[in-house]
Short mmCIF file of C-alpha atoms in Angstrom, two decimals:
data_model
loop_
_atom_site.label_atom_id
_atom_site.label_comp_id
_atom_site.label_asym_id
_atom_site.label_seq_id
_atom_site.Cartn_x
_atom_site.Cartn_y
_atom_site.Cartn_z
CA UNK A 1 -2.99 7.31 -19.09
CA UNK A 2 0.22 7.43 -17.09
CA UNK A 3 -1.09 6.03 -13.85
CA UNK A 4 -2.04 7.64 -10.55
CA UNK A 5 -0.82 11.21 -10.26
CA UNK A 6 -0.34 13.07 -6.99
CA UNK A 7 0.42 16.72 -6.41
CA UNK A 8 2.41 18.24 -4.94
CA UNK A 9 5.28 15.77 -4.51
CA UNK A 10 6.57 17.62 -1.47
CA UNK A 11 4.98 20.07 0.92
CA UNK A 12 6.62 21.86 3.83
CA UNK A 13 4.26 23.78 6.07
CA UNK A 14 4.29 25.45 9.44
CA UNK A 15 2.39 23.92 12.30
CA UNK A 16 -1.18 25.18 12.40
CA UNK A 17 -1.46 25.81 8.67
CA UNK A 18 -3.90 24.00 6.38
CA UNK A 19 -2.70 21.88 3.47
CA UNK A 20 -4.48 20.22 0.56
CA UNK A 21 -3.24 17.40 -1.62
CA UNK A 22 -4.63 16.24 -4.94
CA UNK A 23 -4.85 12.78 -6.48
CA UNK A 24 -5.79 11.95 -10.07
CA UNK A 25 -6.53 8.22 -10.35
CA UNK A 26 -6.40 5.99 -13.41
CA UNK A 27 -9.41 7.11 -15.41
CA UNK A 28 -11.24 3.78 -15.58
CA UNK A 29 -10.75 3.04 -11.88
CA UNK A 30 -13.78 3.86 -9.77
CA UNK A 31 -12.27 3.15 -6.36
CA UNK A 32 -9.84 5.58 -4.82
CA UNK A 33 -7.92 5.14 -1.58
CA UNK A 34 -5.81 7.32 0.66
CA UNK A 35 -3.05 5.81 2.76
CA UNK A 36 -0.46 7.37 5.05
CA UNK A 37 3.05 6.06 5.52
CA UNK A 38 5.37 7.16 8.29
CA UNK A 39 9.07 6.42 8.51
CA UNK A 40 9.84 2.76 9.03
CA UNK A 41 6.22 1.69 8.70
CA UNK A 42 4.04 0.33 5.96
CA UNK A 43 1.17 2.32 4.47
CA UNK A 44 -1.88 2.70 6.73
CA UNK A 45 -5.41 2.96 5.37
CA UNK A 46 -7.12 6.32 5.82
CA UNK A 47 -10.22 6.32 3.64
CA UNK A 48 -11.68 5.19 0.36
CA UNK A 49 -14.19 6.30 -2.24
CA UNK A 50 -16.33 4.36 -4.64
CA UNK A 51 -17.10 6.86 -7.35
CA UNK A 52 -17.93 10.06 -5.44
CA UNK A 53 -19.12 8.35 -2.26
CA UNK A 54 -16.77 8.15 0.71
CA UNK A 55 -17.62 4.71 2.06
CA UNK A 56 -15.16 4.09 4.84
CA UNK A 57 -12.89 6.11 7.08
CA UNK A 58 -10.19 4.87 9.41
CA UNK A 59 -10.00 5.95 13.03
CA UNK A 60 -6.66 7.49 11.98
CA UNK A 61 -8.65 10.12 10.11
CA UNK A 62 -9.24 12.72 12.80
CA UNK A 63 -11.73 15.54 12.39
CA UNK A 64 -8.87 17.72 11.11
CA UNK A 65 -8.76 15.56 8.00
CA UNK A 66 -11.29 15.75 5.20
CA UNK A 67 -11.31 14.04 1.83
CA UNK A 68 -13.50 14.66 -1.16
CA UNK A 69 -13.95 13.16 -4.57
CA UNK A 70 -16.31 15.42 -6.48
CA UNK A 71 -17.82 13.84 -9.60
CA UNK A 72 -15.99 10.61 -8.91
CA UNK A 73 -12.81 11.73 -10.62
CA UNK A 74 -9.89 13.37 -8.81
CA UNK A 75 -9.74 13.49 -5.03
CA UNK A 76 -8.44 15.99 -2.50
CA UNK A 77 -7.21 15.39 1.02
CA UNK A 78 -7.16 18.41 3.31
CA UNK A 79 -5.49 18.60 6.69
CA UNK A 80 -6.49 21.54 8.87
CA UNK A 81 -4.37 22.97 11.68
CA UNK A 82 -1.46 20.70 10.86
CA UNK A 83 0.57 19.15 13.66
CA UNK A 84 4.10 17.78 13.58
CA UNK A 85 2.67 14.27 13.92
CA UNK A 86 1.01 14.73 10.53
CA UNK A 87 4.43 14.60 8.85
CA UNK A 88 4.29 11.56 6.60
CA UNK A 89 4.01 10.35 3.03
CA UNK A 90 0.40 10.49 1.85
CA UNK A 91 -0.30 7.89 -0.79
CA UNK A 92 -3.23 7.67 -3.13
CA UNK A 93 -4.21 4.49 -4.94
CA UNK A 94 -6.95 3.46 -7.31
CA UNK A 95 -8.51 0.18 -8.38
CA UNK A 96 -11.45 -1.32 -10.19
CA UNK A 97 -14.72 -1.91 -8.38
CA UNK A 98 -14.14 -5.59 -7.82
CA UNK A 99 -10.70 -6.68 -6.77
CA UNK A 100 -11.56 -10.33 -7.55
CA UNK A 101 -11.67 -9.46 -11.20
CA UNK A 102 -8.07 -8.43 -10.99
CA UNK A 103 -6.79 -11.13 -8.71
CA UNK A 104 -3.56 -12.57 -9.88
CA UNK A 105 -3.14 -9.72 -12.32
CA UNK A 106 -3.11 -6.52 -10.37
CA UNK A 107 -3.53 -4.97 -6.99
CA UNK A 108 -4.00 -1.32 -6.32
CA UNK A 109 -2.06 1.14 -8.41
CA UNK A 110 -0.37 3.64 -6.13
CA UNK A 111 0.78 7.12 -6.92
CA UNK A 112 4.22 8.37 -5.93
CA UNK A 113 2.82 10.14 -2.91
CA UNK A 114 2.98 13.58 -1.36
CA UNK A 115 5.59 13.98 1.35
CA UNK A 116 4.37 16.37 4.04
CA UNK A 117 6.76 17.95 6.50
CA UNK A 118 5.26 20.03 9.30
CA UNK A 119 7.80 22.31 10.97
CA UNK B 1 -1.56 -4.26 17.46
CA UNK B 2 0.19 -5.12 14.20
CA UNK B 3 -1.90 -7.60 12.24
CA UNK B 4 0.78 -8.05 9.57
CA UNK B 5 4.38 -8.35 10.68
CA UNK B 6 7.63 -8.38 8.80
CA UNK B 7 10.19 -9.10 11.46
CA UNK B 8 13.29 -8.57 9.34
CA UNK B 9 13.85 -4.90 8.60
CA UNK B 10 16.65 -5.71 6.18
CA UNK B 11 18.13 -8.54 4.14
CA UNK B 12 21.30 -8.70 2.03
CA UNK B 13 21.76 -11.33 -0.65
CA UNK B 14 24.39 -11.99 -3.26
CA UNK B 15 23.38 -11.58 -6.89
CA UNK B 16 22.17 -14.86 -8.38
CA UNK B 17 21.24 -16.37 -5.03
CA UNK B 18 17.76 -16.78 -3.57
CA UNK B 19 16.10 -14.03 -1.56
CA UNK B 20 13.48 -15.13 0.96
CA UNK B 21 11.30 -12.49 2.57
CA UNK B 22 8.97 -13.49 5.37
CA UNK B 23 5.65 -12.20 6.65
CA UNK B 24 3.39 -13.28 9.52
CA UNK B 25 -0.22 -12.30 10.16
CA UNK B 26 -2.55 -12.62 13.09
CA UNK B 27 -6.01 -11.93 11.63
CA UNK B 28 -7.57 -15.23 10.56
CA UNK B 29 -10.10 -13.33 8.44
CA UNK B 30 -7.40 -12.34 5.96
CA UNK B 31 -7.84 -14.37 2.80
CA UNK B 32 -5.91 -12.47 0.16
CA UNK B 33 -2.26 -11.56 0.36
CA UNK B 34 -0.07 -9.35 -1.77
CA UNK B 35 3.53 -8.30 -2.04
CA UNK B 36 4.51 -4.80 -3.09
CA UNK B 37 7.90 -3.44 -4.00
CA UNK B 38 8.87 0.15 -3.30
CA UNK B 39 11.78 2.15 -4.65
CA UNK B 40 12.77 5.45 -2.99
CA UNK B 41 10.60 8.43 -3.99
CA UNK B 42 8.05 6.15 -5.67
CA UNK B 43 4.79 4.59 -4.56
CA UNK B 44 4.55 0.85 -3.90
CA UNK B 45 4.12 -1.27 -7.02
CA UNK B 46 2.22 -4.55 -7.05
CA UNK B 47 4.42 -7.61 -7.41
CA UNK B 48 2.46 -10.80 -6.81
CA UNK B 49 -0.58 -12.02 -4.89
CA UNK B 50 -2.07 -15.20 -3.52
CA UNK B 51 -5.55 -16.23 -2.46
CA UNK B 52 -6.03 -18.27 0.69
CA UNK B 53 -7.36 -21.16 -1.40
CA UNK B 54 -3.85 -21.67 -2.76
CA UNK B 55 -0.55 -22.38 -1.09
CA UNK B 56 1.73 -21.24 -3.89
CA UNK B 57 1.72 -18.75 -6.71
CA UNK B 58 4.53 -18.26 -9.16
CA UNK B 59 5.31 -15.46 -11.58
CA UNK B 60 8.66 -15.63 -13.28
CA UNK B 61 11.42 -15.21 -10.70
CA UNK B 62 8.90 -14.53 -7.94
CA UNK B 63 7.05 -17.17 -5.93
CA UNK B 64 4.81 -16.58 -2.95
CA UNK B 65 4.12 -19.39 -0.49
CA UNK B 66 1.25 -19.35 1.97
CA UNK B 67 1.05 -21.49 5.11
CA UNK B 68 -2.41 -20.80 6.54
CA UNK B 69 -2.01 -22.98 9.61
CA UNK B 70 1.08 -21.04 10.60
CA UNK B 71 -0.36 -17.72 9.37
CA UNK B 72 2.85 -17.21 7.46
CA UNK B 73 3.75 -16.28 3.93
CA UNK B 74 7.03 -15.84 2.16
CA UNK B 75 8.28 -14.35 -1.07
CA UNK B 76 11.08 -16.11 -2.92
CA UNK B 77 13.09 -14.33 -5.58
CA UNK B 78 15.29 -16.57 -7.70
CA UNK B 79 17.75 -15.57 -9.01
CA UNK B 80 18.13 -12.26 -7.22
CA UNK B 81 19.28 -9.30 -9.29
CA UNK B 82 20.69 -5.92 -8.21
CA UNK B 83 17.56 -4.26 -9.62
CA UNK B 84 15.52 -6.15 -7.04
CA UNK B 85 17.02 -3.97 -4.31
CA UNK B 86 14.02 -2.18 -2.79
CA UNK B 87 11.70 -2.24 0.19
CA UNK B 88 9.23 -5.13 0.04
CA UNK B 89 5.88 -4.86 1.77
CA UNK B 90 3.59 -7.72 2.59
CA UNK B 91 -0.13 -6.81 2.64
CA UNK B 92 -3.37 -8.61 3.45
CA UNK B 93 -7.08 -8.08 3.02
CA UNK B 94 -10.43 -9.68 3.88
CA UNK B 95 -12.97 -10.64 1.23
CA UNK B 96 -15.73 -9.68 3.58
CA UNK B 97 -14.38 -6.19 4.00
CA UNK B 98 -16.24 -3.73 1.86
CA UNK B 99 -13.31 -1.41 1.40
CA UNK B 100 -10.82 -3.97 0.20
CA UNK B 101 -8.45 -2.04 2.37
CA UNK B 102 -5.00 -3.49 2.67
CA UNK B 103 -3.16 -3.97 5.93
CA UNK B 104 0.56 -3.65 5.37
CA UNK B 105 3.58 -4.91 7.21
CA UNK B 106 6.42 -2.54 8.04
CA UNK B 107 8.57 -3.68 5.12
CA UNK B 108 11.90 -5.39 4.52
CA UNK B 109 14.75 -3.59 2.79
CA UNK B 110 16.31 -6.05 0.34
CA UNK B 111 19.81 -5.32 -0.91
CA UNK B 112 21.16 -7.52 -3.69
CA UNK B 113 24.92 -7.27 -3.86
CA UNK B 114 26.62 -7.54 -7.26
#
């Protein structure tokens, strides 16, 4: 297992188009997170899944955003009717169920991200 | 309202000297703190963490100090190496939060000069 994989690495799209990103987490991790990072800022939480269930969504996740994790494996993040303000790095991360078990040893494992540019 | 703040956007240090990166937080419910390092075109990688029941955690060249009364933590890197040049993010979470979501600061760009 080579870690968390995200595709594509870069995406340029015209305003109003729909885009979909994919994340493949570490296979034994059952929690999967999506974060967004804009220039000069730290990552901001968007949503997370425990297995296939989406358990929490940030207010940043407008109704144009939808995330899925069918069968509790890979996840997709779709943005409909993209706007220029959606331009950002979208980061996926995965972890074990219980972060306490990994305290002092590990935090999340992040992927390299998908950089979205809306023109 | 930024709950985790890194007030220094950048820091330059000579190789071999100590690097000290600072982080302040406002949410008293935070009880677990982490530092991540990020190189360009890569995702953040976990560096070191500390629970609120401790005031210090050490891992090799990296030490994190936590001052709960001041709501302040710092990361010390000794000795600094050119390969440490990266953006460092401070992050925090609440045990009571179901998501274990992390709240990140805006990062500090560390440059270690040879």
